[in-house]
Amino acid sequence: METDILEIYSNFVKPVLPFTYLVVLILVSFPLVAVIGFRIGAFERRRLGYEKLPADQIPGATSLGAMLALLGLLLGFAFNSTINWRENRQSELVNEANAISTAFLTASLLAEPNRTALQEKILIYGKTRLATEVDIASVESWKSFLTTTIQAQEAIWPAVESALSDTTSDPIRATLVQSLTHMLDAHNLRIAAAAQQIPTPAKLMISIAAIAALTIVGNRSALHGRPLTWRTIALALLLAVVIIVVFDMDRSLEGTMRMNPDTLLAVIHDMERTLTARAD
């Protein structure tokens, strides 16, 4: 069963580049392509004799306008999508933390030793829901993280069956089963939310559109005989920052905009404190 589940989760792949490398690559390459476009434009101006033509007869204005409009459209869709997906991932993390807390509290209605046995299983499971950057460092570490979570899940239900085999009242049985199934469902919802990311081909398309637009901007400056000013470099850097922010929001466990796990950490702390106090 574990193998089948890991195959279902196989769409989660390691990012092509670590976030730091990606930031450096974008910040360096975007101004560079503007310079390259300028150099190409300067060569074309000399070769084709554009210095003899009026500015309104030099080609490229329509292409530049269309390219910038297309780039703005792509960035708008990408920015809006990543914000919504990020909020959804954070919301599902909070919902799962609440579901784990509710299941733990509901288990306290059981009599001993079933109460402590089940709550310990829930605590172990809750700890496996804290993914870190190390867990996505490679395909093997991601599969190991999933395997640990799945094994912790599988250990919960036998404890539930054992707890329900005694003289527990029907209302407690129903409440316990409902809270635990809700906790397990929250896992699926969080996995689904984590899978909502910009596809790699779409990221590549945005990057190519940005590179093409900056190349044409530099090229047009040279065709008109204007120098490559700081304004073009500023545009390239600003565009680079926007794309970096979009890609940053698309990564939950690395970068500068990581998911906030404080809610889940607080739930784990409360569960540990409850079990420790009971043992004392």
Coordinates of C-alpha atoms in Angstrom, one line a residue:
M1 CA 0.0 0.0 0.0
E2 CA 2.9 2.4 0.8
T3 CA 4.3 1.9 -2.7
D4 CA 1.0 2.8 -4.3
I5 CA 0.7 6.0 -2.2
L6 CA 4.3 7.1 -3.0
E7 CA 3.5 6.6 -6.7
I8 CA 0.5 8.8 -6.3
Y9 CA 2.6 11.5 -4.7
S10 CA 5.3 11.2 -7.4
N11 CA 4.4 14.6 -9.0
F12 CA 6.3 16.3 -6.1
V13 CA 9.7 16.8 -7.6
K14 CA 12.8 18.6 -6.4
P15 CA 13.1 22.1 -7.8
V16 CA 15.5 22.4 -10.8
L17 CA 17.6 25.0 -9.0
P18 CA 18.0 25.9 -5.3
F19 CA 16.3 29.2 -4.6
T20 CA 19.6 31.0 -3.9
Y21 CA 21.0 29.9 -7.3
L22 CA 17.8 30.9 -9.0
V23 CA 17.9 34.4 -7.5
V24 CA 21.5 35.0 -8.6
L25 CA 20.8 33.6 -12.1
I26 CA 17.8 35.9 -12.7
L27 CA 19.5 39.0 -11.2
V28 CA 22.5 38.5 -13.5
S29 CA 20.9 37.3 -16.6
F30 CA 18.1 39.9 -17.0
P31 CA 20.4 43.0 -17.2
L32 CA 22.8 40.9 -19.3
V33 CA 20.2 40.1 -22.0
A34 CA 19.4 43.9 -22.2
V35 CA 23.0 44.6 -22.8
I36 CA 23.2 41.8 -25.4
G37 CA 20.1 43.2 -27.1
F38 CA 21.7 46.6 -27.2
R39 CA 24.9 45.3 -28.8
I40 CA 22.9 43.5 -31.4
G41 CA 20.9 46.6 -32.1
A42 CA 24.1 48.7 -32.5
F43 CA 25.4 46.3 -35.0
E44 CA 22.1 46.3 -36.9
R45 CA 22.0 50.1 -36.9
R46 CA 25.4 50.3 -38.6
R47 CA 24.8 47.4 -41.0
L48 CA 21.3 48.5 -42.2
G49 CA 21.9 52.2 -42.1
Y50 CA 19.1 53.1 -39.7
E51 CA 21.0 56.2 -38.7
K52 CA 19.7 57.7 -42.0
L53 CA 16.0 57.0 -41.2
P54 CA 13.6 59.0 -39.0
A55 CA 12.7 57.3 -35.7
D56 CA 9.2 56.5 -36.7
Q57 CA 10.4 54.4 -39.6
I58 CA 12.7 52.2 -37.6
P59 CA 11.0 48.8 -37.1
G60 CA 10.4 47.1 -33.7
A61 CA 7.9 49.4 -31.9
T62 CA 4.9 47.0 -32.4
S63 CA 6.9 44.0 -31.4
L64 CA 8.1 45.6 -28.2
G65 CA 4.7 46.8 -27.2
A66 CA 3.1 43.4 -27.9
M67 CA 5.9 41.6 -26.0
L68 CA 5.6 43.9 -22.9
A69 CA 1.8 43.5 -22.9
L70 CA 2.1 39.7 -23.1
L71 CA 4.7 39.7 -20.3
G72 CA 2.5 41.8 -18.1
L73 CA -0.4 39.5 -18.7
L74 CA 1.6 36.4 -17.8
L75 CA 3.0 38.0 -14.7
G76 CA -0.5 39.2 -13.6
F77 CA -1.9 35.6 -13.9
A78 CA 1.2 34.1 -12.2
F79 CA 1.2 36.6 -9.3
N80 CA -2.5 36.2 -8.6
S81 CA -2.3 32.4 -8.8
T82 CA 0.7 32.1 -6.5
I83 CA -0.9 34.4 -3.9
N84 CA -4.1 32.3 -3.9
W85 CA -2.3 29.0 -3.8
R86 CA 0.0 30.3 -1.0
E87 CA -3.0 31.4 1.1
N88 CA -4.6 28.0 0.5
R89 CA -1.5 26.1 1.6
Q90 CA -1.3 28.2 4.8
S91 CA -5.0 27.7 5.4
E92 CA -4.8 24.0 5.0
L93 CA -1.8 23.8 7.4
V94 CA -3.9 25.7 10.1
N95 CA -6.9 23.4 9.4
E96 CA -4.7 20.3 9.8
A97 CA -3.3 21.6 13.0
N98 CA -6.8 22.3 14.3
A99 CA -7.9 18.8 13.2
I100 CA -5.0 17.1 15.0
S101 CA -5.7 19.2 18.2
T102 CA -9.4 18.2 18.1
A103 CA -8.6 14.5 17.6
F104 CA -6.2 14.7 20.6
L105 CA -8.7 16.3 22.8
T106 CA -11.4 13.9 21.8
A107 CA -9.2 11.0 22.6
S108 CA -9.0 12.3 26.2
L109 CA -12.6 11.2 26.6
L110 CA -11.5 7.6 26.6
A111 CA -10.6 5.6 29.6
E112 CA -7.0 4.5 30.4
P113 CA -4.9 2.9 29.0
N114 CA -6.6 3.5 25.7
R115 CA -6.6 7.3 26.2
T116 CA -2.8 7.7 26.5
A117 CA -2.1 5.0 23.9
L118 CA -4.1 6.8 21.3
Q119 CA -2.9 10.3 22.2
E120 CA 0.7 9.2 21.9
K121 CA -0.1 7.9 18.4
I122 CA -1.7 11.2 17.5
L123 CA 1.3 13.1 18.8
I124 CA 3.7 11.0 16.8
Y125 CA 1.6 11.6 13.7
G126 CA 1.5 15.3 14.3
K127 CA 5.3 15.5 14.4
T128 CA 5.5 13.9 11.0
R129 CA 3.4 16.7 9.5
L130 CA 6.2 19.2 10.0
A131 CA 8.0 19.2 6.6
T132 CA 11.3 21.0 6.3
E133 CA 13.7 22.0 3.5
V134 CA 15.7 18.9 4.2
D135 CA 12.6 16.8 3.3
I136 CA 12.5 18.2 -0.2
A137 CA 16.3 18.1 -0.8
S138 CA 16.0 15.0 -2.9
V139 CA 13.4 12.5 -4.2
E140 CA 14.7 10.0 -1.7
S141 CA 14.2 12.4 1.3
W142 CA 10.7 13.3 0.1
K143 CA 9.7 9.6 -0.1
S144 CA 11.2 9.0 3.3
F145 CA 9.1 11.9 4.7
L146 CA 6.0 10.5 3.1
T147 CA 6.7 7.0 4.3
T148 CA 7.1 8.2 7.9
T149 CA 3.8 10.1 7.7
I150 CA 2.0 7.1 6.2
Q151 CA 3.3 4.7 8.8
A152 CA 2.2 7.1 11.6
Q153 CA -1.2 7.2 10.0
E154 CA -1.5 3.4 9.8
A155 CA -0.6 3.1 13.5
I156 CA -3.5 5.3 14.6
W157 CA -6.4 3.2 13.4
P158 CA -5.5 0.0 15.3
A159 CA -5.3 2.1 18.4
V160 CA -8.8 3.4 17.6
E161 CA -10.2 -0.1 17.1
S162 CA -8.7 -1.2 20.4
A163 CA -10.2 1.8 22.2
L164 CA -13.6 1.2 20.7
S165 CA -13.7 -2.5 21.7
D166 CA -14.4 -1.7 25.4
T167 CA -17.5 -0.2 27.0
T168 CA -17.1 3.2 25.5
S169 CA -20.5 4.9 25.0
D170 CA -21.9 5.4 21.5
P171 CA -21.7 9.3 21.6
I172 CA -18.0 9.1 22.5
R173 CA -17.4 6.5 19.8
A174 CA -19.1 8.6 17.1
T175 CA -17.3 11.8 18.2
L176 CA -13.9 10.1 18.3
V177 CA -14.3 8.5 14.8
Q178 CA -15.5 11.7 13.3
S179 CA -12.6 13.7 14.7
L180 CA -10.0 11.2 13.6
T181 CA -11.4 10.8 10.1
H182 CA -11.4 14.6 9.8
M183 CA -7.7 14.6 10.9
L184 CA -6.8 12.1 8.2
D185 CA -8.8 14.0 5.6
A186 CA -6.9 17.1 6.5
H187 CA -3.7 15.4 5.4
N188 CA -5.2 14.8 2.0
L189 CA -6.4 18.4 1.7
R190 CA -3.0 19.7 2.7
I191 CA -1.2 17.5 0.2
A192 CA -3.6 18.6 -2.6
A193 CA -2.9 22.3 -1.6
A194 CA 0.8 21.7 -1.7
A195 CA 0.5 20.4 -5.2
Q196 CA -0.9 23.7 -6.5
Q197 CA 2.2 25.3 -8.0
I198 CA 3.1 27.0 -11.2
P199 CA 4.0 24.2 -13.7
T200 CA 7.6 24.2 -14.8
P201 CA 6.7 24.8 -18.5
A202 CA 4.8 27.9 -17.4
K203 CA 7.8 29.2 -15.4
L204 CA 9.9 28.6 -18.4
M205 CA 7.5 30.5 -20.6
I206 CA 7.4 33.5 -18.2
S207 CA 11.3 33.6 -18.1
I208 CA 11.6 33.4 -21.9
A209 CA 9.0 36.2 -22.3
A210 CA 10.9 38.4 -19.9
I211 CA 14.2 37.7 -21.6
A212 CA 12.8 38.4 -25.0
A213 CA 11.2 41.6 -23.8
L214 CA 14.4 42.9 -22.2
T215 CA 16.4 42.0 -25.3
I216 CA 14.0 44.0 -27.5
V217 CA 14.1 46.9 -25.1
G218 CA 17.9 47.1 -25.3
N219 CA 17.8 46.5 -29.1
R220 CA 15.4 49.3 -29.7
S221 CA 17.6 51.7 -27.7
A222 CA 20.5 50.9 -30.0
L223 CA 18.4 51.1 -33.2
H224 CA 17.4 54.6 -32.3
G225 CA 21.0 55.6 -31.6
R226 CA 20.4 56.1 -27.9
P227 CA 22.8 54.9 -25.2
L228 CA 22.0 52.1 -22.8
T229 CA 21.0 54.1 -19.8
W230 CA 20.4 53.2 -16.1
R231 CA 16.7 53.2 -16.8
T232 CA 17.0 50.0 -18.9
I233 CA 19.1 48.3 -16.2
A234 CA 16.6 49.4 -13.6
L235 CA 13.7 47.9 -15.6
A236 CA 15.6 44.7 -15.9
L237 CA 16.3 44.5 -12.2
L238 CA 12.7 45.5 -11.3
L239 CA 11.4 42.8 -13.6
A240 CA 13.8 40.3 -12.1
V241 CA 12.6 41.1 -8.6
V242 CA 8.9 40.7 -9.6
I243 CA 9.6 37.2 -11.1
I244 CA 11.8 36.2 -8.1
V245 CA 8.9 37.1 -5.8
V246 CA 6.5 35.1 -7.9
F247 CA 8.8 32.1 -7.8
D248 CA 9.5 32.6 -4.1
M249 CA 5.8 32.5 -3.2
D250 CA 5.5 29.2 -5.2
R251 CA 8.0 27.5 -2.9
S252 CA 6.6 26.6 0.5
L253 CA 9.7 25.3 2.3
E254 CA 12.6 27.4 1.0
G255 CA 13.2 31.0 0.0
T256 CA 12.1 34.1 2.0
M257 CA 8.3 33.4 2.1
R258 CA 8.1 30.0 3.7
M259 CA 4.9 28.6 5.2
N260 CA 4.4 29.6 8.9
P261 CA 4.2 26.3 10.9
D262 CA 3.7 28.1 14.3
T263 CA 0.1 26.8 14.6
L264 CA 1.2 23.2 14.2
L265 CA 4.2 23.7 16.5
A266 CA 1.9 25.1 19.2
V267 CA -0.4 22.1 18.9
I268 CA 2.5 19.6 19.2
H269 CA 3.8 21.5 22.2
D270 CA 0.4 21.4 23.9
M271 CA 0.1 17.6 23.2
E272 CA 3.6 17.0 24.6
R273 CA 2.9 19.1 27.7
T274 CA -0.4 17.2 28.3
L275 CA 1.2 13.8 28.1
T276 CA 4.2 14.8 30.2
A277 CA 2.0 16.2 32.9
R278 CA 0.0 13.0 33.0
A279 CA 3.1 10.9 33.2
D280 CA 4.3 13.0 36.2

